[in-house]
Amino acid sequence: MVQRKDGQKRVRDAPRTRRRMLEAARELFVGNGYGATTLKEIADRAGVAVQTIYFTFGNKRVLLKELVDVAIAGDLEPVATMDRPWFQEVLAAETAEAHLRLHVQGTRGILERVAPIVEMLRAATAADPALAGQWAEDADPRFAVHREAARSLVAKPGARAGVTAEHAADLLFGLLSPELYQVFVRDRGWSPERWENWAAGTLASQLCQG
């Protein structure tokens, strides 16, 4: 009976422990760099044995991959961005303006989590080219999300005449990039709310009827 209860407790605690390890990895990767951080340091920060890191993730590359995926998703659930409720709400919006507002709002949530780790990820990939193999090479997943949003947007009432889905996707991909978000929020001190209003207004002037 005691063993069964202990097993049940481990199952209940597993997501919490996984998130604690991911949070420790994020802090150390961003603060010290991916290459300079050891799994032992992550384990110590998370308060677990290093064997727990290996058992859960296998190696540091997989740990970084999951860290990025969770930053994008916002949780541990293995649900693609385009299948998440916020994106489905974007696609269901009745007008181009409402669609765009919801898309920028949802993207802001992702950028608040992802933008701070972009530079670390770029440096890590440059130092360890094998990291790139953790992601599919056939398409940029961020562009795929914006392309799907663009295809839906240009077909809705209120979309600017003559704007193609390809052009709209390029604008969404460029203006809603983590790099540009960092320029305004980190470098210029804008609040995320101010960035969201600016991005939505700028894109509406290009993609929606005046």
PDB file of N, CA, C and O in Angstrom, residues 76-139:
ATOM      1  N   LEU A  76       3.213  22.186 -20.834  1.00  0.00           N
ATOM      2  CA  LEU A  76       3.869  20.918 -21.168  1.00  0.00           C
ATOM      3  C   LEU A  76       3.058  20.053 -22.121  1.00  0.00           C
ATOM      4  O   LEU A  76       3.495  18.967 -22.492  1.00  0.00           O
ATOM      5  N   GLU A  77       1.883  20.516 -22.523  1.00  0.00           N
ATOM      6  CA  GLU A  77       1.022  19.709 -23.374  1.00  0.00           C
ATOM      7  C   GLU A  77       1.572  19.644 -24.802  1.00  0.00           C
ATOM      8  O   GLU A  77       1.922  20.678 -25.385  1.00  0.00           O
ATOM      9  N   PRO A  78       1.621  18.430 -25.395  1.00  0.00           N
ATOM     10  CA  PRO A  78       2.155  18.282 -26.761  1.00  0.00           C
ATOM     11  C   PRO A  78       1.128  18.653 -27.825  1.00  0.00           C
ATOM     12  O   PRO A  78       0.716  17.825 -28.645  1.00  0.00           O
ATOM     13  N   VAL A  79       0.714  19.912 -27.811  1.00  0.00           N
ATOM     14  CA  VAL A  79      -0.306  20.390 -28.757  1.00  0.00           C
ATOM     15  C   VAL A  79       0.326  21.455 -29.643  1.00  0.00           C
ATOM     16  O   VAL A  79       0.890  22.436 -29.147  1.00  0.00           O
ATOM     17  N   ALA A  80       0.251  21.266 -30.948  1.00  0.00           N
ATOM     18  CA  ALA A  80       0.844  22.217 -31.891  1.00  0.00           C
ATOM     19  C   ALA A  80       0.152  23.576 -31.791  1.00  0.00           C
ATOM     20  O   ALA A  80      -1.029  23.659 -31.429  1.00  0.00           O
ATOM     21  N   THR A  81       0.890  24.630 -32.133  1.00  0.00           N
ATOM     22  CA  THR A  81       0.348  25.988 -32.046  1.00  0.00           C
ATOM     23  C   THR A  81      -0.961  26.126 -32.812  1.00  0.00           C
ATOM     24  O   THR A  81      -1.931  26.696 -32.323  1.00  0.00           O
ATOM     25  N   MET A  82      -1.009  25.576 -34.025  1.00  0.00           N
ATOM     26  CA  MET A  82      -2.201  25.747 -34.850  1.00  0.00           C
ATOM     27  C   MET A  82      -3.399  24.954 -34.338  1.00  0.00           C
ATOM     28  O   MET A  82      -4.521  25.169 -34.791  1.00  0.00           O
ATOM     29  N   ASP A  83      -3.174  24.044 -33.395  1.00  0.00           N
ATOM     30  CA  ASP A  83      -4.285  23.286 -32.805  1.00  0.00           C
ATOM     31  C   ASP A  83      -4.715  23.846 -31.452  1.00  0.00           C
ATOM     32  O   ASP A  83      -5.644  23.319 -30.835  1.00  0.00           O
ATOM     33  N   ARG A  84      -4.069  24.903 -31.007  1.00  0.00           N
ATOM     34  CA  ARG A  84      -4.377  25.458 -29.691  1.00  0.00           C
ATOM     35  C   ARG A  84      -5.613  26.375 -29.767  1.00  0.00           C
ATOM     36  O   ARG A  84      -5.897  26.963 -30.808  1.00  0.00           O
ATOM     37  N   PRO A  85      -6.345  26.474 -28.661  1.00  0.00           N
ATOM     38  CA  PRO A  85      -7.591  27.250 -28.671  1.00  0.00           C
ATOM     39  C   PRO A  85      -7.423  28.682 -29.152  1.00  0.00           C
ATOM     40  O   PRO A  85      -8.282  29.198 -29.885  1.00  0.00           O
ATOM     41  N   TRP A  86      -6.332  29.366 -28.736  1.00  0.00           N
ATOM     42  CA  TRP A  86      -6.190  30.768 -29.127  1.00  0.00           C
ATOM     43  C   TRP A  86      -6.068  30.899 -30.636  1.00  0.00           C
ATOM     44  O   TRP A  86      -6.631  31.836 -31.223  1.00  0.00           O
ATOM     45  N   PHE A  87      -5.372  29.968 -31.297  1.00  0.00           N
ATOM     46  CA  PHE A  87      -5.214  30.071 -32.743  1.00  0.00           C
ATOM     47  C   PHE A  87      -6.504  29.684 -33.462  1.00  0.00           C
ATOM     48  O   PHE A  87      -6.852  30.275 -34.497  1.00  0.00           O
ATOM     49  N   GLN A  88      -7.224  28.719 -32.929  1.00  0.00           N
ATOM     50  CA  GLN A  88      -8.514  28.373 -33.505  1.00  0.00           C
ATOM     51  C   GLN A  88      -9.492  29.537 -33.400  1.00  0.00           C
ATOM     52  O   GLN A  88     -10.325  29.746 -34.288  1.00  0.00           O
ATOM     53  N   GLU A  89      -9.381  30.310 -32.314  1.00  0.00           N
ATOM     54  CA  GLU A  89     -10.217  31.500 -32.168  1.00  0.00           C
ATOM     55  C   GLU A  89      -9.853  32.541 -33.223  1.00  0.00           C
ATOM     56  O   GLU A  89     -10.727  33.231 -33.760  1.00  0.00           O
ATOM     57  N   VAL A  90      -8.555  32.658 -33.521  1.00  0.00           N
ATOM     58  CA  VAL A  90      -8.110  33.565 -34.585  1.00  0.00           C
ATOM     59  C   VAL A  90      -8.770  33.172 -35.902  1.00  0.00           C
ATOM     60  O   VAL A  90      -9.357  34.012 -36.608  1.00  0.00           O
ATOM     61  N   LEU A  91      -8.687  31.906 -36.256  1.00  0.00           N
ATOM     62  CA  LEU A  91      -9.247  31.446 -37.529  1.00  0.00           C
ATOM     63  C   LEU A  91     -10.762  31.606 -37.586  1.00  0.00           C
ATOM     64  O   LEU A  91     -11.329  31.803 -38.667  1.00  0.00           O
ATOM     65  N   ALA A  92     -11.407  31.559 -36.426  1.00  0.00           N
ATOM     66  CA  ALA A  92     -12.875  31.660 -36.393  1.00  0.00           C
ATOM     67  C   ALA A  92     -13.374  33.092 -36.377  1.00  0.00           C
ATOM     68  O   ALA A  92     -14.587  33.323 -36.511  1.00  0.00           O
ATOM     69  N   ALA A  93     -12.483  34.065 -36.215  1.00  0.00           N
ATOM     70  CA  ALA A  93     -12.906  35.471 -36.182  1.00  0.00           C
ATOM     71  C   ALA A  93     -13.642  35.829 -37.475  1.00  0.00           C
ATOM     72  O   ALA A  93     -13.273  35.388 -38.562  1.00  0.00           O
ATOM     73  N   GLU A  94     -14.667  36.652 -37.350  1.00  0.00           N
ATOM     74  CA  GLU A  94     -15.528  36.919 -38.503  1.00  0.00           C
ATOM     75  C   GLU A  94     -14.970  37.966 -39.446  1.00  0.00           C
ATOM     76  O   GLU A  94     -15.327  37.990 -40.629  1.00  0.00           O
ATOM     77  N   THR A  95     -14.139  38.873 -38.951  1.00  0.00           N
ATOM     78  CA  THR A  95     -13.596  39.929 -39.800  1.00  0.00           C
ATOM     79  C   THR A  95     -12.073  39.907 -39.783  1.00  0.00           C
ATOM     80  O   THR A  95     -11.448  39.370 -38.852  1.00  0.00           O
ATOM     81  N   ALA A  96     -11.496  40.526 -40.790  1.00  0.00           N
ATOM     82  CA  ALA A  96     -10.039  40.591 -40.876  1.00  0.00           C
ATOM     83  C   ALA A  96      -9.460  41.366 -39.696  1.00  0.00           C
ATOM     84  O   ALA A  96      -8.419  40.992 -39.144  1.00  0.00           O
ATOM     85  N   GLU A  97     -10.128  42.432 -39.290  1.00  0.00           N
ATOM     86  CA  GLU A  97      -9.625  43.251 -38.188  1.00  0.00           C
ATOM     87  C   GLU A  97      -9.623  42.465 -36.873  1.00  0.00           C
ATOM     88  O   GLU A  97      -8.650  42.500 -36.108  1.00  0.00           O
ATOM     89  N   ALA A  98     -10.725  41.749 -36.597  1.00  0.00           N
ATOM     90  CA  ALA A  98     -10.792  40.946 -35.380  1.00  0.00           C
ATOM     91  C   ALA A  98      -9.775  39.817 -35.421  1.00  0.00           C
ATOM     92  O   ALA A  98      -9.114  39.503 -34.422  1.00  0.00           O
ATOM     93  N   HIS A  99      -9.638  39.207 -36.584  1.00  0.00           N
ATOM     94  CA  HIS A  99      -8.656  38.147 -36.789  1.00  0.00           C
ATOM     95  C   HIS A  99      -7.250  38.659 -36.457  1.00  0.00           C
ATOM     96  O   HIS A  99      -6.505  38.008 -35.705  1.00  0.00           O
ATOM     97  N   LEU A 100      -6.905  39.808 -36.994  1.00  0.00           N
ATOM     98  CA  LEU A 100      -5.562  40.353 -36.803  1.00  0.00           C
ATOM     99  C   LEU A 100      -5.317  40.708 -35.342  1.00  0.00           C
ATOM    100  O   LEU A 100      -4.243  40.420 -34.791  1.00  0.00           O
ATOM    101  N   ARG A 101      -6.294  41.299 -34.705  1.00  0.00           N
ATOM    102  CA  ARG A 101      -6.145  41.678 -33.296  1.00  0.00           C
ATOM    103  C   ARG A 101      -5.880  40.446 -32.424  1.00  0.00           C
ATOM    104  O   ARG A 101      -4.991  40.444 -31.570  1.00  0.00           O
ATOM    105  N   LEU A 102      -6.630  39.378 -32.666  1.00  0.00           N
ATOM    106  CA  LEU A 102      -6.463  38.161 -31.878  1.00  0.00           C
ATOM    107  C   LEU A 102      -5.124  37.480 -32.187  1.00  0.00           C
ATOM    108  O   LEU A 102      -4.471  36.928 -31.301  1.00  0.00           O
ATOM    109  N   HIS A 103      -4.713  37.545 -33.439  1.00  0.00           N
ATOM    110  CA  HIS A 103      -3.448  36.909 -33.821  1.00  0.00           C
ATOM    111  C   HIS A 103      -2.264  37.624 -33.174  1.00  0.00           C
ATOM    112  O   HIS A 103      -1.338  36.976 -32.674  1.00  0.00           O
ATOM    113  N   VAL A 104      -2.288  38.931 -33.181  1.00  0.00           N
ATOM    114  CA  VAL A 104      -1.203  39.689 -32.547  1.00  0.00           C
ATOM    115  C   VAL A 104      -1.210  39.450 -31.036  1.00  0.00           C
ATOM    116  O   VAL A 104      -0.154  39.285 -30.418  1.00  0.00           O
ATOM    117  N   GLN A 105      -2.379  39.404 -30.445  1.00  0.00           N
ATOM    118  CA  GLN A 105      -2.489  39.152 -29.008  1.00  0.00           C
ATOM    119  C   GLN A 105      -1.908  37.786 -28.647  1.00  0.00           C
ATOM    120  O   GLN A 105      -1.135  37.645 -27.689  1.00  0.00           O
ATOM    121  N   GLY A 106      -2.267  36.756 -29.408  1.00  0.00           N
ATOM    122  CA  GLY A 106      -1.747  35.418 -29.144  1.00  0.00           C
ATOM    123  C   GLY A 106      -0.254  35.326 -29.384  1.00  0.00           C
ATOM    124  O   GLY A 106       0.468  34.667 -28.618  1.00  0.00           O
ATOM    125  N   THR A 107       0.220  35.998 -30.429  1.00  0.00           N
ATOM    126  CA  THR A 107       1.648  35.983 -30.732  1.00  0.00           C
ATOM    127  C   THR A 107       2.437  36.700 -29.646  1.00  0.00           C
ATOM    128  O   THR A 107       3.549  36.284 -29.294  1.00  0.00           O
ATOM    129  N   ARG A 108       1.872  37.758 -29.107  1.00  0.00           N
ATOM    130  CA  ARG A 108       2.552  38.462 -28.013  1.00  0.00           C
ATOM    131  C   ARG A 108       2.826  37.520 -26.842  1.00  0.00           C
ATOM    132  O   ARG A 108       3.909  37.553 -26.243  1.00  0.00           O
ATOM    133  N   GLY A 109       1.850  36.685 -26.503  1.00  0.00           N
ATOM    134  CA  GLY A 109       2.040  35.746 -25.412  1.00  0.00           C
ATOM    135  C   GLY A 109       3.221  34.824 -25.658  1.00  0.00           C
ATOM    136  O   GLY A 109       4.009  34.530 -24.749  1.00  0.00           O
ATOM    137  N   ILE A 110       3.364  34.373 -26.899  1.00  0.00           N
ATOM    138  CA  ILE A 110       4.498  33.516 -27.253  1.00  0.00           C
ATOM    139  C   ILE A 110       5.800  34.296 -27.177  1.00  0.00           C
ATOM    140  O   ILE A 110       6.800  33.819 -26.616  1.00  0.00           O
ATOM    141  N   LEU A 111       5.816  35.501 -27.721  1.00  0.00           N
ATOM    142  CA  LEU A 111       7.053  36.285 -27.754  1.00  0.00           C
ATOM    143  C   LEU A 111       7.534  36.664 -26.367  1.00  0.00           C
ATOM    144  O   LEU A 111       8.748  36.744 -26.130  1.00  0.00           O
ATOM    145  N   GLU A 112       6.619  36.907 -25.452  1.00  0.00           N
ATOM    146  CA  GLU A 112       7.038  37.218 -24.082  1.00  0.00           C
ATOM    147  C   GLU A 112       7.835  36.072 -23.474  1.00  0.00           C
ATOM    148  O   GLU A 112       8.745  36.289 -22.677  1.00  0.00           O
ATOM    149  N   ARG A 113       7.507  34.846 -23.883  1.00  0.00           N
ATOM    150  CA  ARG A 113       8.217  33.684 -23.360  1.00  0.00           C
ATOM    151  C   ARG A 113       9.461  33.336 -24.183  1.00  0.00           C
ATOM    152  O   ARG A 113      10.475  32.897 -23.648  1.00  0.00           O
ATOM    153  N   VAL A 114       9.372  33.526 -25.488  1.00  0.00           N
ATOM    154  CA  VAL A 114      10.421  33.043 -26.387  1.00  0.00           C
ATOM    155  C   VAL A 114      11.537  34.053 -26.635  1.00  0.00           C
ATOM    156  O   VAL A 114      12.717  33.673 -26.713  1.00  0.00           O
ATOM    157  N   ALA A 115      11.178  35.325 -26.762  1.00  0.00           N
ATOM    158  CA  ALA A 115      12.175  36.330 -27.158  1.00  0.00           C
ATOM    159  C   ALA A 115      13.425  36.320 -26.273  1.00  0.00           C
ATOM    160  O   ALA A 115      14.547  36.429 -26.797  1.00  0.00           O
ATOM    161  N   PRO A 116      13.295  36.187 -24.942  1.00  0.00           N
ATOM    162  CA  PRO A 116      14.505  36.217 -24.114  1.00  0.00           C
ATOM    163  C   PRO A 116      15.478  35.074 -24.354  1.00  0.00           C
ATOM    164  O   PRO A 116      16.646  35.170 -23.965  1.00  0.00           O
ATOM    165  N   ILE A 117      15.029  33.967 -24.997  1.00  0.00           N
ATOM    166  CA  ILE A 117      15.935  32.846 -25.208  1.00  0.00           C
ATOM    167  C   ILE A 117      16.438  32.746 -26.644  1.00  0.00           C
ATOM    168  O   ILE A 117      17.234  31.856 -26.955  1.00  0.00           O
ATOM    169  N   VAL A 118      16.007  33.652 -27.524  1.00  0.00           N
ATOM    170  CA  VAL A 118      16.375  33.557 -28.935  1.00  0.00           C
ATOM    171  C   VAL A 118      17.877  33.694 -29.133  1.00  0.00           C
ATOM    172  O   VAL A 118      18.505  32.910 -29.862  1.00  0.00           O
ATOM    173  N   GLU A 119      18.490  34.688 -28.494  1.00  0.00           N
ATOM    174  CA  GLU A 119      19.917  34.888 -28.669  1.00  0.00           C
ATOM    175  C   GLU A 119      20.711  33.706 -28.118  1.00  0.00           C
ATOM    176  O   GLU A 119      21.699  33.278 -28.717  1.00  0.00           O
ATOM    177  N   MET A 120      20.279  33.183 -26.988  1.00  0.00           N
ATOM    178  CA  MET A 120      20.935  32.013 -26.421  1.00  0.00           C
ATOM    179  C   MET A 120      20.840  30.835 -27.376  1.00  0.00           C
ATOM    180  O   MET A 120      21.820  30.115 -27.604  1.00  0.00           O
ATOM    181  N   LEU A 121      19.671  30.623 -27.964  1.00  0.00           N
ATOM    182  CA  LEU A 121      19.472  29.513 -28.890  1.00  0.00           C
ATOM    183  C   LEU A 121      20.335  29.668 -30.130  1.00  0.00           C
ATOM    184  O   LEU A 121      20.927  28.697 -30.619  1.00  0.00           O
ATOM    185  N   ARG A 122      20.429  30.893 -30.634  1.00  0.00           N
ATOM    186  CA  ARG A 122      21.260  31.135 -31.813  1.00  0.00           C
ATOM    187  C   ARG A 122      22.722  30.835 -31.519  1.00  0.00           C
ATOM    188  O   ARG A 122      23.416  30.196 -32.315  1.00  0.00           O
ATOM    189  N   ALA A 123      23.203  31.280 -30.367  1.00  0.00           N
ATOM    190  CA  ALA A 123      24.594  31.022 -29.984  1.00  0.00           C
ATOM    191  C   ALA A 123      24.828  29.530 -29.765  1.00  0.00           C
ATOM    192  O   ALA A 123      25.874  28.989 -30.143  1.00  0.00           O
ATOM    193  N   ALA A 124      23.850  28.859 -29.163  1.00  0.00           N
ATOM    194  CA  ALA A 124      23.986  27.425 -28.909  1.00  0.00           C
ATOM    195  C   ALA A 124      24.063  26.644 -30.208  1.00  0.00           C
ATOM    196  O   ALA A 124      24.880  25.720 -30.353  1.00  0.00           O
ATOM    197  N   THR A 125      23.228  27.009 -31.176  1.00  0.00           N
ATOM    198  CA  THR A 125      23.224  26.315 -32.460  1.00  0.00           C
ATOM    199  C   THR A 125      24.522  26.553 -33.219  1.00  0.00           C
ATOM    200  O   THR A 125      25.031  25.653 -33.905  1.00  0.00           O
ATOM    201  N   ALA A 126      25.063  27.760 -33.099  1.00  0.00           N
ATOM    202  CA  ALA A 126      26.334  28.057 -33.765  1.00  0.00           C
ATOM    203  C   ALA A 126      27.467  27.239 -33.159  1.00  0.00           C
ATOM    204  O   ALA A 126      28.367  26.773 -33.869  1.00  0.00           O
ATOM    205  N   ALA A 127      27.424  27.046 -31.844  1.00  0.00           N
ATOM    206  CA  ALA A 127      28.480  26.298 -31.166  1.00  0.00           C
ATOM    207  C   ALA A 127      28.307  24.789 -31.326  1.00  0.00           C
ATOM    208  O   ALA A 127      29.287  24.042 -31.303  1.00  0.00           O
ATOM    209  N   ASP A 128      27.073  24.346 -31.489  1.00  0.00           N
ATOM    210  CA  ASP A 128      26.780  22.915 -31.615  1.00  0.00           C
ATOM    211  C   ASP A 128      25.828  22.713 -32.791  1.00  0.00           C
ATOM    212  O   ASP A 128      24.608  22.638 -32.608  1.00  0.00           O
ATOM    213  N   PRO A 129      26.362  22.617 -34.024  1.00  0.00           N
ATOM    214  CA  PRO A 129      25.509  22.514 -35.215  1.00  0.00           C
ATOM    215  C   PRO A 129      24.532  21.339 -35.166  1.00  0.00           C
ATOM    216  O   PRO A 129      23.477  21.390 -35.801  1.00  0.00           O
ATOM    217  N   ALA A 130      24.849  20.305 -34.396  1.00  0.00           N
ATOM    218  CA  ALA A 130      23.958  19.151 -34.309  1.00  0.00           C
ATOM    219  C   ALA A 130      22.620  19.513 -33.667  1.00  0.00           C
ATOM    220  O   ALA A 130      21.636  18.787 -33.824  1.00  0.00           O
ATOM    221  N   LEU A 131      22.575  20.641 -32.953  1.00  0.00           N
ATOM    222  CA  LEU A 131      21.313  21.068 -32.344  1.00  0.00           C
ATOM    223  C   LEU A 131      20.237  21.324 -33.386  1.00  0.00           C
ATOM    224  O   LEU A 131      19.053  21.115 -33.124  1.00  0.00           O
ATOM    225  N   ALA A 132      20.645  21.816 -34.547  1.00  0.00           N
ATOM    226  CA  ALA A 132      19.662  22.123 -35.586  1.00  0.00           C
ATOM    227  C   ALA A 132      18.862  20.892 -35.969  1.00  0.00           C
ATOM    228  O   ALA A 132      17.709  20.993 -36.396  1.00  0.00           O
ATOM    229  N   GLY A 133      19.449  19.718 -35.810  1.00  0.00           N
ATOM    230  CA  GLY A 133      18.762  18.489 -36.145  1.00  0.00           C
ATOM    231  C   GLY A 133      17.615  18.148 -35.218  1.00  0.00           C
ATOM    232  O   GLY A 133      16.835  17.232 -35.500  1.00  0.00           O
ATOM    233  N   GLN A 134      17.480  18.872 -34.123  1.00  0.00           N
ATOM    234  CA  GLN A 134      16.372  18.645 -33.195  1.00  0.00           C
ATOM    235  C   GLN A 134      15.054  19.167 -33.756  1.00  0.00           C
ATOM    236  O   GLN A 134      13.990  18.797 -33.276  1.00  0.00           O
ATOM    237  N   TRP A 135      15.130  20.036 -34.761  1.00  0.00           N
ATOM    238  CA  TRP A 135      13.937  20.578 -35.385  1.00  0.00           C
ATOM    239  C   TRP A 135      13.858  20.148 -36.839  1.00  0.00           C
ATOM    240  O   TRP A 135      14.883  19.961 -37.499  1.00  0.00           O
ATOM    241  N   ALA A 136      12.650  20.005 -37.349  1.00  0.00           N
ATOM    242  CA  ALA A 136      12.472  19.637 -38.752  1.00  0.00           C
ATOM    243  C   ALA A 136      13.070  20.709 -39.651  1.00  0.00           C
ATOM    244  O   ALA A 136      12.945  21.900 -39.387  1.00  0.00           O
ATOM    245  N   GLU A 137      13.706  20.279 -40.725  1.00  0.00           N
ATOM    246  CA  GLU A 137      14.386  21.208 -41.602  1.00  0.00           C
ATOM    247  C   GLU A 137      13.562  21.606 -42.822  1.00  0.00           C
ATOM    248  O   GLU A 137      13.975  22.448 -43.605  1.00  0.00           O
ATOM    249  N   ASP A 138      12.385  21.001 -42.998  1.00  0.00           N
ATOM    250  CA  ASP A 138      11.631  21.253 -44.222  1.00  0.00           C
ATOM    251  C   ASP A 138      10.890  22.577 -44.207  1.00  0.00           C
ATOM    252  O   ASP A 138      10.568  23.129 -45.254  1.00  0.00           O
ATOM    253  N   ALA A 139      10.612  23.130 -43.025  1.00  0.00           N
ATOM    254  CA  ALA A 139       9.866  24.394 -42.975  1.00  0.00           C
ATOM    255  C   ALA A 139      10.099  25.075 -41.638  1.00  0.00           C
ATOM    256  O   ALA A 139      10.343  24.428 -40.628  1.00  0.00           O
TER     257      ALA A 139
END
